[in-house]
Amino acid sequence: MTDAPDTKTSTPASPAGTAGTAPHSASPLDLDAYLARTGWSGERRATVETLRSLHRAHLEAIPFENLQPLLDTAPSLALPDLQDKLVRSRRGGYCFEQNTLFTAVLEAFGFRVTRFAARVVLGAGPGDVRPRTHMTLAVQVPAAAPGDPVRTYLADVGYGSVGGLYEAIPLVADVEVADGVRSHRLIRRPHHGPSDLWTLQARQGGVWTDQYTFTEEPFEHPDFEVFNWHVGTNPRSPFRYGLIAQRTFPTRHLALHNRTVVETREDGSAEERRLGDDEDLVAVLARDFGIELPPGTRFPTDLTGA
């Protein structure tokens, strides 16, 4: 997620609706349906190239969007519900949905996945401390041959920003990596906690820009159920009062915030256009973002910001 809820809020409602929700591994994954949705084909082996190509295919096929919390409530993170929404329907989701589904896919391929909870720092002011409201993944790639090292990569198909990863990158500090037309690096810094702090940076306009930070502490499915409930129901959460949609293509990126669409090309140039009424918004979501909503969908009247 590109935004984090304001921490100066009252305590959100108890996640009663998530109690007893099965973890993503409790139900079988329809891997064939997922691969058809993303258009991925190849040998189903846990290799670096498989990880990178799965990452690209997912990003290009399944859009980022927050329409469910905006129009209703927090989305379900149960695997059957994620498959119905992200795989079988022309819909997308935000980080908890996207990366929970992607975790199930990677595990089906034989990768070992650890979930981290990250703090989005993009756009944060000096001294701002945001909560951990983003899920990112550490993926272990098995050794190709006996004696070879097990390599760990950072993967993230749920970061709704042009600064997000296009491909998984090695979890190694201070190395610039070209992932598609994007460039990223990870910085490891001392931290007041027991472990160092990792920061994902993206090179944008020739400048390295911090995206989010995390430590190597494993978080489990129930942890993200709580985070998801807060982000999806707290009235102060950006995902409750602003429309956000993103679509990644090999040479361009589309971002929708409320009624403004920004197209960023691989050379860094950008073009902005303003949308009109709700019918125009629904049509653009379907045509440009691959997000189909029922005819007559109505959005909050205060979607007026850029």
PDB file of C-alpha atoms in Angstrom:
ATOM      1  CA  MET A   1       0.000   0.000   0.000  1.00  0.00           C
ATOM      2  CA  THR A   2       1.206   3.405  -0.810  1.00  0.00           C
ATOM      3  CA  ASP A   3      -0.472   5.181   2.076  1.00  0.00           C
ATOM      4  CA  ALA A   4      -0.764   4.464   5.783  1.00  0.00           C
ATOM      5  CA  PRO A   5      -3.584   5.370   8.116  1.00  0.00           C
ATOM      6  CA  ASP A   6      -3.134   8.346  10.406  1.00  0.00           C
ATOM      7  CA  THR A   7      -1.957   7.030  13.754  1.00  0.00           C
ATOM      8  CA  LYS A   8      -3.776   9.801  15.638  1.00  0.00           C
ATOM      9  CA  THR A   9      -7.095   7.987  15.662  1.00  0.00           C
ATOM     10  CA  SER A  10      -9.339   6.277  18.105  1.00  0.00           C
ATOM     11  CA  THR A  11      -9.021   2.520  18.343  1.00  0.00           C
ATOM     12  CA  PRO A  12     -10.723   0.872  15.353  1.00  0.00           C
ATOM     13  CA  ALA A  13     -13.603  -1.500  15.747  1.00  0.00           C
ATOM     14  CA  SER A  14     -12.751  -5.021  16.812  1.00  0.00           C
ATOM     15  CA  PRO A  15     -12.106  -7.299  13.802  1.00  0.00           C
ATOM     16  CA  ALA A  16     -15.043  -9.513  14.664  1.00  0.00           C
ATOM     17  CA  GLY A  17     -15.682 -10.213  11.014  1.00  0.00           C
ATOM     18  CA  THR A  18     -12.248 -11.770  10.648  1.00  0.00           C
ATOM     19  CA  ALA A  19     -12.449 -14.128  13.615  1.00  0.00           C
ATOM     20  CA  GLY A  20     -12.069 -17.713  12.506  1.00  0.00           C
ATOM     21  CA  THR A  21     -11.052 -16.793   8.951  1.00  0.00           C
ATOM     22  CA  ALA A  22      -8.935 -19.580   7.571  1.00  0.00           C
ATOM     23  CA  PRO A  23      -5.323 -18.849   6.639  1.00  0.00           C
ATOM     24  CA  HIS A  24      -4.504 -18.814   2.939  1.00  0.00           C
ATOM     25  CA  SER A  25      -3.178 -22.384   3.120  1.00  0.00           C
ATOM     26  CA  ALA A  26      -6.364 -23.855   4.603  1.00  0.00           C
ATOM     27  CA  SER A  27      -8.023 -24.220   1.198  1.00  0.00           C
ATOM     28  CA  PRO A  28      -6.514 -25.470  -2.056  1.00  0.00           C
ATOM     29  CA  LEU A  29      -5.146 -23.015  -4.566  1.00  0.00           C
ATOM     30  CA  ASP A  30      -6.495 -23.243  -8.110  1.00  0.00           C
ATOM     31  CA  LEU A  31      -3.083 -22.761  -9.645  1.00  0.00           C
ATOM     32  CA  ASP A  32      -4.249 -23.412 -13.210  1.00  0.00           C
ATOM     33  CA  ALA A  33      -6.850 -20.644 -12.925  1.00  0.00           C
ATOM     34  CA  TYR A  34      -4.263 -18.247 -11.504  1.00  0.00           C
ATOM     35  CA  LEU A  35      -1.788 -18.969 -14.294  1.00  0.00           C
ATOM     36  CA  ALA A  36      -4.516 -18.495 -16.891  1.00  0.00           C
ATOM     37  CA  ARG A  37      -5.431 -15.155 -15.303  1.00  0.00           C
ATOM     38  CA  THR A  38      -1.820 -13.939 -15.377  1.00  0.00           C
ATOM     39  CA  GLY A  39      -0.904 -15.530 -18.698  1.00  0.00           C
ATOM     40  CA  TRP A  40       2.139 -17.262 -17.224  1.00  0.00           C
ATOM     41  CA  SER A  41       3.441 -20.456 -18.793  1.00  0.00           C
ATOM     42  CA  GLY A  42       6.617 -22.377 -18.277  1.00  0.00           C
ATOM     43  CA  GLU A  43       8.200 -25.129 -16.263  1.00  0.00           C
ATOM     44  CA  ARG A  44       6.817 -25.142 -12.740  1.00  0.00           C
ATOM     45  CA  ARG A  45      10.095 -25.080 -10.862  1.00  0.00           C
ATOM     46  CA  ALA A  46      11.291 -22.867  -8.008  1.00  0.00           C
ATOM     47  CA  THR A  47      14.013 -20.901  -9.795  1.00  0.00           C
ATOM     48  CA  VAL A  48      15.033 -17.253  -9.849  1.00  0.00           C
ATOM     49  CA  GLU A  49      13.702 -16.769 -13.354  1.00  0.00           C
ATOM     50  CA  THR A  50      10.398 -18.391 -12.381  1.00  0.00           C
ATOM     51  CA  LEU A  51      10.090 -16.017  -9.438  1.00  0.00           C
ATOM     52  CA  ARG A  52      10.870 -12.966 -11.567  1.00  0.00           C
ATOM     53  CA  SER A  53       8.541 -13.937 -14.391  1.00  0.00           C
ATOM     54  CA  LEU A  54       5.678 -14.800 -12.025  1.00  0.00           C
ATOM     55  CA  HIS A  55       6.166 -11.410 -10.365  1.00  0.00           C
ATOM     56  CA  ARG A  56       5.997  -9.566 -13.710  1.00  0.00           C
ATOM     57  CA  ALA A  57       2.990 -11.536 -14.913  1.00  0.00           C
ATOM     58  CA  HIS A  58       1.029 -10.906 -11.710  1.00  0.00           C
ATOM     59  CA  LEU A  59       1.695  -7.146 -11.776  1.00  0.00           C
ATOM     60  CA  GLU A  60       0.722  -6.799 -15.414  1.00  0.00           C
ATOM     61  CA  ALA A  61      -2.494  -8.821 -15.068  1.00  0.00           C
ATOM     62  CA  ILE A  62      -3.972  -7.972 -11.663  1.00  0.00           C
ATOM     63  CA  PRO A  63      -4.506  -4.290 -10.819  1.00  0.00           C
ATOM     64  CA  PHE A  64      -4.040  -2.602  -7.473  1.00  0.00           C
ATOM     65  CA  GLU A  65      -7.265  -1.085  -6.111  1.00  0.00           C
ATOM     66  CA  ASN A  66      -9.017  -0.196  -2.868  1.00  0.00           C
ATOM     67  CA  LEU A  67     -12.616  -0.175  -4.080  1.00  0.00           C
ATOM     68  CA  GLN A  68     -13.894  -2.660  -1.519  1.00  0.00           C
ATOM     69  CA  PRO A  69     -12.850  -0.672   1.588  1.00  0.00           C
ATOM     70  CA  LEU A  70     -13.926   2.550  -0.126  1.00  0.00           C
ATOM     71  CA  LEU A  71     -17.416   1.324  -1.005  1.00  0.00           C
ATOM     72  CA  ASP A  72     -18.000  -1.364   1.618  1.00  0.00           C
ATOM     73  CA  THR A  73     -15.596  -2.747   4.225  1.00  0.00           C
ATOM     74  CA  ALA A  74     -12.322  -4.609   4.677  1.00  0.00           C
ATOM     75  CA  PRO A  75     -11.884  -7.373   2.076  1.00  0.00           C
ATOM     76  CA  SER A  76     -11.570 -11.012   3.059  1.00  0.00           C
ATOM     77  CA  LEU A  77      -8.094 -12.536   3.082  1.00  0.00           C
ATOM     78  CA  ALA A  78      -9.384 -16.121   2.890  1.00  0.00           C
ATOM     79  CA  LEU A  79      -7.898 -17.830  -0.155  1.00  0.00           C
ATOM     80  CA  PRO A  80     -11.249 -18.849  -1.740  1.00  0.00           C
ATOM     81  CA  ASP A  81     -12.444 -15.236  -1.550  1.00  0.00           C
ATOM     82  CA  LEU A  82      -9.162 -13.917  -2.942  1.00  0.00           C
ATOM     83  CA  GLN A  83      -9.404 -16.309  -5.864  1.00  0.00           C
ATOM     84  CA  ASP A  84     -13.009 -15.334  -6.565  1.00  0.00           C
ATOM     85  CA  LYS A  85     -12.097 -11.652  -6.599  1.00  0.00           C
ATOM     86  CA  LEU A  86      -8.566 -11.427  -8.035  1.00  0.00           C
ATOM     87  CA  VAL A  87      -8.476 -14.526 -10.231  1.00  0.00           C
ATOM     88  CA  ARG A  88     -11.991 -15.295 -11.452  1.00  0.00           C
ATOM     89  CA  SER A  89     -13.255 -11.708 -11.654  1.00  0.00           C
ATOM     90  CA  ARG A  90     -11.886  -8.619 -13.360  1.00  0.00           C
ATOM     91  CA  ARG A  91     -10.951  -7.042 -10.079  1.00  0.00           C
ATOM     92  CA  GLY A  92      -7.817  -6.306  -8.094  1.00  0.00           C
ATOM     93  CA  GLY A  93      -6.916  -5.610  -4.511  1.00  0.00           C
ATOM     94  CA  TYR A  94      -4.440  -3.978  -2.175  1.00  0.00           C
ATOM     95  CA  CYS A  95      -1.284  -5.330  -0.568  1.00  0.00           C
ATOM     96  CA  PHE A  96      -2.784  -7.782   1.914  1.00  0.00           C
ATOM     97  CA  GLU A  97      -4.905  -9.396  -0.799  1.00  0.00           C
ATOM     98  CA  GLN A  98      -2.279  -9.363  -3.533  1.00  0.00           C
ATOM     99  CA  ASN A  99       0.640 -10.655  -1.485  1.00  0.00           C
ATOM    100  CA  THR A 100      -1.440 -13.246   0.383  1.00  0.00           C
ATOM    101  CA  LEU A 101      -2.510 -14.713  -2.952  1.00  0.00           C
ATOM    102  CA  PHE A 102       1.020 -14.481  -4.336  1.00  0.00           C
ATOM    103  CA  THR A 103       2.383 -16.261  -1.252  1.00  0.00           C
ATOM    104  CA  ALA A 104       0.070 -19.211  -1.916  1.00  0.00           C
ATOM    105  CA  VAL A 105       1.219 -19.325  -5.543  1.00  0.00           C
ATOM    106  CA  LEU A 106       4.912 -19.207  -4.654  1.00  0.00           C
ATOM    107  CA  GLU A 107       4.513 -21.915  -2.034  1.00  0.00           C
ATOM    108  CA  ALA A 108       2.753 -24.086  -4.631  1.00  0.00           C
ATOM    109  CA  PHE A 109       5.865 -23.721  -6.801  1.00  0.00           C
ATOM    110  CA  GLY A 110       8.110 -24.829  -3.943  1.00  0.00           C
ATOM    111  CA  PHE A 111       9.409 -21.475  -2.712  1.00  0.00           C
ATOM    112  CA  ARG A 112       9.634 -20.726   0.993  1.00  0.00           C
ATOM    113  CA  VAL A 113       7.994 -17.394   1.809  1.00  0.00           C
ATOM    114  CA  THR A 114       8.271 -15.212   4.907  1.00  0.00           C
ATOM    115  CA  ARG A 115       5.900 -12.271   5.332  1.00  0.00           C
ATOM    116  CA  PHE A 116       7.244  -8.975   6.664  1.00  0.00           C
ATOM    117  CA  ALA A 117       5.218  -6.009   7.901  1.00  0.00           C
ATOM    118  CA  ALA A 118       6.550  -2.750   6.489  1.00  0.00           C
ATOM    119  CA  ARG A 119       6.122   0.964   7.168  1.00  0.00           C
ATOM    120  CA  VAL A 120       5.433   3.046   4.074  1.00  0.00           C
ATOM    121  CA  VAL A 121       7.675   6.122   4.259  1.00  0.00           C
ATOM    122  CA  LEU A 122       7.023   7.524   0.794  1.00  0.00           C
ATOM    123  CA  GLY A 123       5.656  11.028   1.296  1.00  0.00           C
ATOM    124  CA  ALA A 124       6.164  10.991   5.070  1.00  0.00           C
ATOM    125  CA  GLY A 125       7.342  14.210   6.680  1.00  0.00           C
ATOM    126  CA  PRO A 126      10.380  14.573   8.953  1.00  0.00           C
ATOM    127  CA  GLY A 127       9.753  12.804  12.235  1.00  0.00           C
ATOM    128  CA  ASP A 128       6.577  11.071  11.019  1.00  0.00           C
ATOM    129  CA  VAL A 129       6.199   7.525  12.309  1.00  0.00           C
ATOM    130  CA  ARG A 130       3.618   5.532  10.399  1.00  0.00           C
ATOM    131  CA  PRO A 131       2.233   2.164  11.467  1.00  0.00           C
ATOM    132  CA  ARG A 132       3.204  -1.082   9.770  1.00  0.00           C
ATOM    133  CA  THR A 133       0.375  -1.299   7.274  1.00  0.00           C
ATOM    134  CA  HIS A 134       2.102  -2.923   4.298  1.00  0.00           C
ATOM    135  CA  MET A 135       2.901  -6.566   3.569  1.00  0.00           C
ATOM    136  CA  THR A 136       6.063  -7.487   1.695  1.00  0.00           C
ATOM    137  CA  LEU A 137       7.639 -10.902   1.107  1.00  0.00           C
ATOM    138  CA  ALA A 138      11.030 -12.555   1.546  1.00  0.00           C
ATOM    139  CA  VAL A 139      11.278 -15.501  -0.852  1.00  0.00           C
ATOM    140  CA  GLN A 140      13.889 -18.213  -0.553  1.00  0.00           C
ATOM    141  CA  VAL A 141      14.979 -19.733  -3.859  1.00  0.00           C
ATOM    142  CA  PRO A 142      16.206 -23.329  -3.398  1.00  0.00           C
ATOM    143  CA  ALA A 143      19.811 -24.133  -4.254  1.00  0.00           C
ATOM    144  CA  ALA A 144      20.195 -25.052  -7.906  1.00  0.00           C
ATOM    145  CA  ALA A 145      22.786 -27.721  -7.079  1.00  0.00           C
ATOM    146  CA  PRO A 146      24.168 -29.369  -3.942  1.00  0.00           C
ATOM    147  CA  GLY A 147      26.468 -26.979  -2.157  1.00  0.00           C
ATOM    148  CA  ASP A 148      24.990 -23.872  -3.780  1.00  0.00           C
ATOM    149  CA  PRO A 149      23.625 -21.212  -1.407  1.00  0.00           C
ATOM    150  CA  VAL A 150      19.938 -20.630  -0.830  1.00  0.00           C
ATOM    151  CA  ARG A 151      19.211 -17.140  -2.114  1.00  0.00           C
ATOM    152  CA  THR A 152      16.620 -14.778  -0.641  1.00  0.00           C
ATOM    153  CA  TYR A 153      14.692 -12.226  -2.709  1.00  0.00           C
ATOM    154  CA  LEU A 154      12.319  -9.402  -1.853  1.00  0.00           C
ATOM    155  CA  ALA A 155       9.023  -9.787  -3.705  1.00  0.00           C
ATOM    156  CA  ASP A 156       6.037  -7.452  -3.574  1.00  0.00           C
ATOM    157  CA  VAL A 157       3.113  -7.427  -6.018  1.00  0.00           C
ATOM    158  CA  GLY A 158       0.934  -5.308  -3.727  1.00  0.00           C
ATOM    159  CA  TYR A 159       2.710  -1.963  -3.481  1.00  0.00           C
ATOM    160  CA  GLY A 160       0.451   0.412  -5.370  1.00  0.00           C
ATOM    161  CA  SER A 161       3.004   2.893  -6.678  1.00  0.00           C
ATOM    162  CA  VAL A 162       5.171   3.564  -9.708  1.00  0.00           C
ATOM    163  CA  GLY A 163       8.078   3.131  -7.272  1.00  0.00           C
ATOM    164  CA  GLY A 164       7.132  -0.489  -6.573  1.00  0.00           C
ATOM    165  CA  LEU A 165       9.073  -3.557  -7.624  1.00  0.00           C
ATOM    166  CA  TYR A 166       8.489  -4.834 -11.149  1.00  0.00           C
ATOM    167  CA  GLU A 167      10.483  -7.995 -10.457  1.00  0.00           C
ATOM    168  CA  ALA A 168      11.726  -9.598  -7.256  1.00  0.00           C
ATOM    169  CA  ILE A 169      15.191  -8.360  -6.271  1.00  0.00           C
ATOM    170  CA  PRO A 170      17.909  -9.965  -4.126  1.00  0.00           C
ATOM    171  CA  LEU A 171      17.650  -9.205  -0.412  1.00  0.00           C
ATOM    172  CA  VAL A 172      21.146  -7.700  -0.448  1.00  0.00           C
ATOM    173  CA  ALA A 173      22.168  -4.239   0.725  1.00  0.00           C
ATOM    174  CA  ASP A 174      23.644  -1.433  -1.393  1.00  0.00           C
ATOM    175  CA  VAL A 175      23.283  -3.079  -4.794  1.00  0.00           C
ATOM    176  CA  GLU A 176      21.374  -1.291  -7.569  1.00  0.00           C
ATOM    177  CA  VAL A 177      19.124  -3.695  -9.458  1.00  0.00           C
ATOM    178  CA  ALA A 178      17.386  -3.009 -12.759  1.00  0.00           C
ATOM    179  CA  ASP A 179      14.006  -4.748 -12.611  1.00  0.00           C
ATOM    180  CA  GLY A 180      12.358  -4.204 -15.954  1.00  0.00           C
ATOM    181  CA  VAL A 181      12.424  -0.468 -16.696  1.00  0.00           C
ATOM    182  CA  ARG A 182      12.696   0.349 -12.982  1.00  0.00           C
ATOM    183  CA  SER A 183      15.729   0.539 -10.699  1.00  0.00           C
ATOM    184  CA  HIS A 184      15.763  -0.324  -7.000  1.00  0.00           C
ATOM    185  CA  ARG A 185      18.162  -0.886  -4.182  1.00  0.00           C
ATOM    186  CA  LEU A 186      17.955  -1.919  -0.553  1.00  0.00           C
ATOM    187  CA  ILE A 187      19.702   0.047   2.181  1.00  0.00           C
ATOM    188  CA  ARG A 188      20.468  -1.513   5.556  1.00  0.00           C
ATOM    189  CA  ARG A 189      20.662   0.961   8.415  1.00  0.00           C
ATOM    190  CA  PRO A 190      21.218   0.703  12.180  1.00  0.00           C
ATOM    191  CA  HIS A 191      17.993   0.705  14.130  1.00  0.00           C
ATOM    192  CA  HIS A 192      17.050   1.236  17.764  1.00  0.00           C
ATOM    193  CA  GLY A 193      15.569  -2.271  17.791  1.00  0.00           C
ATOM    194  CA  PRO A 194      17.451  -5.568  17.971  1.00  0.00           C
ATOM    195  CA  SER A 195      17.848  -5.857  14.195  1.00  0.00           C
ATOM    196  CA  ASP A 196      18.853  -3.536  11.370  1.00  0.00           C
ATOM    197  CA  LEU A 197      16.274  -1.664   9.342  1.00  0.00           C
ATOM    198  CA  TRP A 198      15.927  -2.366   5.617  1.00  0.00           C
ATOM    199  CA  THR A 199      14.745   0.427   3.314  1.00  0.00           C
ATOM    200  CA  LEU A 200      13.532  -0.152  -0.246  1.00  0.00           C
ATOM    201  CA  GLN A 201      14.497   2.729  -2.523  1.00  0.00           C
ATOM    202  CA  ALA A 202      13.472   3.454  -6.107  1.00  0.00           C
ATOM    203  CA  ARG A 203      15.446   5.624  -8.524  1.00  0.00           C
ATOM    204  CA  GLN A 204      12.979   8.220  -9.783  1.00  0.00           C
ATOM    205  CA  GLY A 205      14.111  11.189 -11.846  1.00  0.00           C
ATOM    206  CA  GLY A 206      17.717  10.361 -11.018  1.00  0.00           C
ATOM    207  CA  VAL A 207      17.047  10.524  -7.263  1.00  0.00           C
ATOM    208  CA  TRP A 208      16.846   7.610  -4.830  1.00  0.00           C
ATOM    209  CA  THR A 209      13.488   7.797  -3.054  1.00  0.00           C
ATOM    210  CA  ASP A 210      12.619   5.779   0.065  1.00  0.00           C
ATOM    211  CA  GLN A 211       9.504   3.634  -0.429  1.00  0.00           C
ATOM    212  CA  TYR A 212       9.109   1.554   2.743  1.00  0.00           C
ATOM    213  CA  THR A 213      11.093   0.107   5.623  1.00  0.00           C
ATOM    214  CA  PHE A 214      10.996  -3.276   7.355  1.00  0.00           C
ATOM    215  CA  THR A 215      12.881  -5.569   9.696  1.00  0.00           C
ATOM    216  CA  GLU A 216      13.392  -9.295   9.242  1.00  0.00           C
ATOM    217  CA  GLU A 217      10.737 -10.275  11.752  1.00  0.00           C
ATOM    218  CA  PRO A 218       8.247 -12.878  10.470  1.00  0.00           C
ATOM    219  CA  PHE A 219       4.566 -11.972  10.643  1.00  0.00           C
ATOM    220  CA  GLU A 220       1.765 -14.489  10.287  1.00  0.00           C
ATOM    221  CA  HIS A 221      -1.624 -14.543   8.603  1.00  0.00           C
ATOM    222  CA  PRO A 222      -3.579 -13.532  11.761  1.00  0.00           C
ATOM    223  CA  ASP A 223      -1.340 -10.464  12.139  1.00  0.00           C
ATOM    224  CA  PHE A 224      -2.317  -9.285   8.685  1.00  0.00           C
ATOM    225  CA  GLU A 225      -5.980  -9.972   9.401  1.00  0.00           C
ATOM    226  CA  VAL A 226      -5.731  -7.340  12.153  1.00  0.00           C
ATOM    227  CA  PHE A 227      -3.817  -4.899   9.930  1.00  0.00           C
ATOM    228  CA  ASN A 228      -6.309  -5.465   7.127  1.00  0.00           C
ATOM    229  CA  TRP A 229      -9.285  -4.756   9.383  1.00  0.00           C
ATOM    230  CA  HIS A 230      -7.723  -1.507  10.573  1.00  0.00           C
ATOM    231  CA  VAL A 231      -6.825  -0.291   7.096  1.00  0.00           C
ATOM    232  CA  GLY A 232     -10.165  -1.361   5.616  1.00  0.00           C
ATOM    233  CA  THR A 233     -12.509  -0.004   8.299  1.00  0.00           C
ATOM    234  CA  ASN A 234     -10.858   2.888  10.143  1.00  0.00           C
ATOM    235  CA  PRO A 235     -12.566   6.081   8.898  1.00  0.00           C
ATOM    236  CA  ARG A 236      -9.213   7.896   9.047  1.00  0.00           C
ATOM    237  CA  SER A 237      -7.565   5.388   6.706  1.00  0.00           C
ATOM    238  CA  PRO A 238      -6.786   6.776   3.220  1.00  0.00           C
ATOM    239  CA  PHE A 239      -8.291   3.625   1.764  1.00  0.00           C
ATOM    240  CA  ARG A 240     -11.670   4.548   3.279  1.00  0.00           C
ATOM    241  CA  TYR A 241     -11.976   8.055   1.852  1.00  0.00           C
ATOM    242  CA  GLY A 242      -9.938   8.130  -1.374  1.00  0.00           C
ATOM    243  CA  LEU A 243     -10.102   6.042  -4.550  1.00  0.00           C
ATOM    244  CA  ILE A 244      -6.779   4.494  -5.552  1.00  0.00           C
ATOM    245  CA  ALA A 245      -6.095   2.239  -8.543  1.00  0.00           C
ATOM    246  CA  GLN A 246      -2.830   1.294 -10.223  1.00  0.00           C
ATOM    247  CA  ARG A 247      -1.922  -0.706 -13.305  1.00  0.00           C
ATOM    248  CA  THR A 248       1.602  -1.721 -14.291  1.00  0.00           C
ATOM    249  CA  PHE A 249       2.645  -2.331 -17.892  1.00  0.00           C
ATOM    250  CA  PRO A 250       6.104  -3.196 -19.282  1.00  0.00           C
ATOM    251  CA  THR A 251       6.819   0.388 -20.409  1.00  0.00           C
ATOM    252  CA  ARG A 252       4.296   2.544 -18.540  1.00  0.00           C
ATOM    253  CA  HIS A 253       2.347   2.868 -15.313  1.00  0.00           C
ATOM    254  CA  LEU A 254      -1.200   4.108 -14.724  1.00  0.00           C
ATOM    255  CA  ALA A 255      -2.265   5.633 -11.417  1.00  0.00           C
ATOM    256  CA  LEU A 256      -5.753   6.803 -10.502  1.00  0.00           C
ATOM    257  CA  HIS A 257      -6.323   8.945  -7.414  1.00  0.00           C
ATOM    258  CA  ASN A 258      -9.958   9.926  -6.974  1.00  0.00           C
ATOM    259  CA  ARG A 259     -10.786  11.395 -10.409  1.00  0.00           C
ATOM    260  CA  THR A 260      -7.273  12.078 -11.731  1.00  0.00           C
ATOM    261  CA  VAL A 261      -5.323   9.620 -13.901  1.00  0.00           C
ATOM    262  CA  VAL A 262      -1.540   9.928 -14.246  1.00  0.00           C
ATOM    263  CA  GLU A 263       0.304   7.932 -16.914  1.00  0.00           C
ATOM    264  CA  THR A 264       4.055   7.622 -16.300  1.00  0.00           C
ATOM    265  CA  ARG A 265       6.215   6.373 -19.169  1.00  0.00           C
ATOM    266  CA  GLU A 266       9.543   4.555 -19.037  1.00  0.00           C
ATOM    267  CA  ASP A 267      11.479   7.772 -19.730  1.00  0.00           C
ATOM    268  CA  GLY A 268       9.952   9.335 -16.599  1.00  0.00           C
ATOM    269  CA  SER A 269       7.601  11.687 -18.452  1.00  0.00           C
ATOM    270  CA  ALA A 270       4.034  11.855 -17.178  1.00  0.00           C
ATOM    271  CA  GLU A 271       0.656  12.924 -18.509  1.00  0.00           C
ATOM    272  CA  GLU A 272      -2.337  13.769 -16.340  1.00  0.00           C
ATOM    273  CA  ARG A 273      -6.025  13.800 -17.200  1.00  0.00           C
ATOM    274  CA  ARG A 274      -9.145  14.559 -15.202  1.00  0.00           C
ATOM    275  CA  LEU A 275     -12.222  12.327 -15.251  1.00  0.00           C
ATOM    276  CA  GLY A 276     -15.829  13.429 -15.164  1.00  0.00           C
ATOM    277  CA  ASP A 277     -18.871  11.821 -13.564  1.00  0.00           C
ATOM    278  CA  ASP A 278     -19.280   8.370 -12.008  1.00  0.00           C
ATOM    279  CA  GLU A 279     -20.128   6.783 -15.369  1.00  0.00           C
ATOM    280  CA  ASP A 280     -16.864   8.095 -16.815  1.00  0.00           C
ATOM    281  CA  LEU A 281     -14.978   6.749 -13.795  1.00  0.00           C
ATOM    282  CA  VAL A 282     -16.521   3.281 -14.105  1.00  0.00           C
ATOM    283  CA  ALA A 283     -15.717   3.201 -17.823  1.00  0.00           C
ATOM    284  CA  VAL A 284     -12.070   4.206 -17.316  1.00  0.00           C
ATOM    285  CA  LEU A 285     -11.614   1.654 -14.534  1.00  0.00           C
ATOM    286  CA  ALA A 286     -12.854  -1.074 -16.888  1.00  0.00           C
ATOM    287  CA  ARG A 287     -11.064   0.052 -20.053  1.00  0.00           C
ATOM    288  CA  ASP A 288      -7.705   1.212 -18.690  1.00  0.00           C
ATOM    289  CA  PHE A 289      -7.324  -0.612 -15.381  1.00  0.00           C
ATOM    290  CA  GLY A 290      -9.126  -3.894 -16.025  1.00  0.00           C
ATOM    291  CA  ILE A 291     -11.481  -3.348 -13.082  1.00  0.00           C
ATOM    292  CA  GLU A 292     -15.129  -4.109 -13.793  1.00  0.00           C
ATOM    293  CA  LEU A 293     -17.794  -2.660 -11.511  1.00  0.00           C
ATOM    294  CA  PRO A 294     -21.570  -3.034 -11.795  1.00  0.00           C
ATOM    295  CA  PRO A 295     -23.292  -0.418 -13.972  1.00  0.00           C
ATOM    296  CA  GLY A 296     -24.648   2.396 -11.856  1.00  0.00           C
ATOM    297  CA  THR A 297     -21.891   2.175  -9.225  1.00  0.00           C
ATOM    298  CA  ARG A 298     -21.826   5.381  -7.216  1.00  0.00           C
ATOM    299  CA  PHE A 299     -18.763   6.791  -5.493  1.00  0.00           C
ATOM    300  CA  PRO A 300     -18.541   9.107  -2.470  1.00  0.00           C
ATOM    301  CA  THR A 301     -19.433  12.650  -3.451  1.00  0.00           C
ATOM    302  CA  ASP A 302     -16.201  14.020  -1.964  1.00  0.00           C
ATOM    303  CA  LEU A 303     -13.904  12.290  -4.498  1.00  0.00           C
ATOM    304  CA  THR A 304     -12.708  15.671  -5.660  1.00  0.00           C
ATOM    305  CA  GLY A 305      -9.010  15.659  -4.779  1.00  0.00           C
ATOM    306  CA  ALA A 306      -6.277  15.198  -7.357  1.00  0.00           C
TER     307      ALA A 306
END
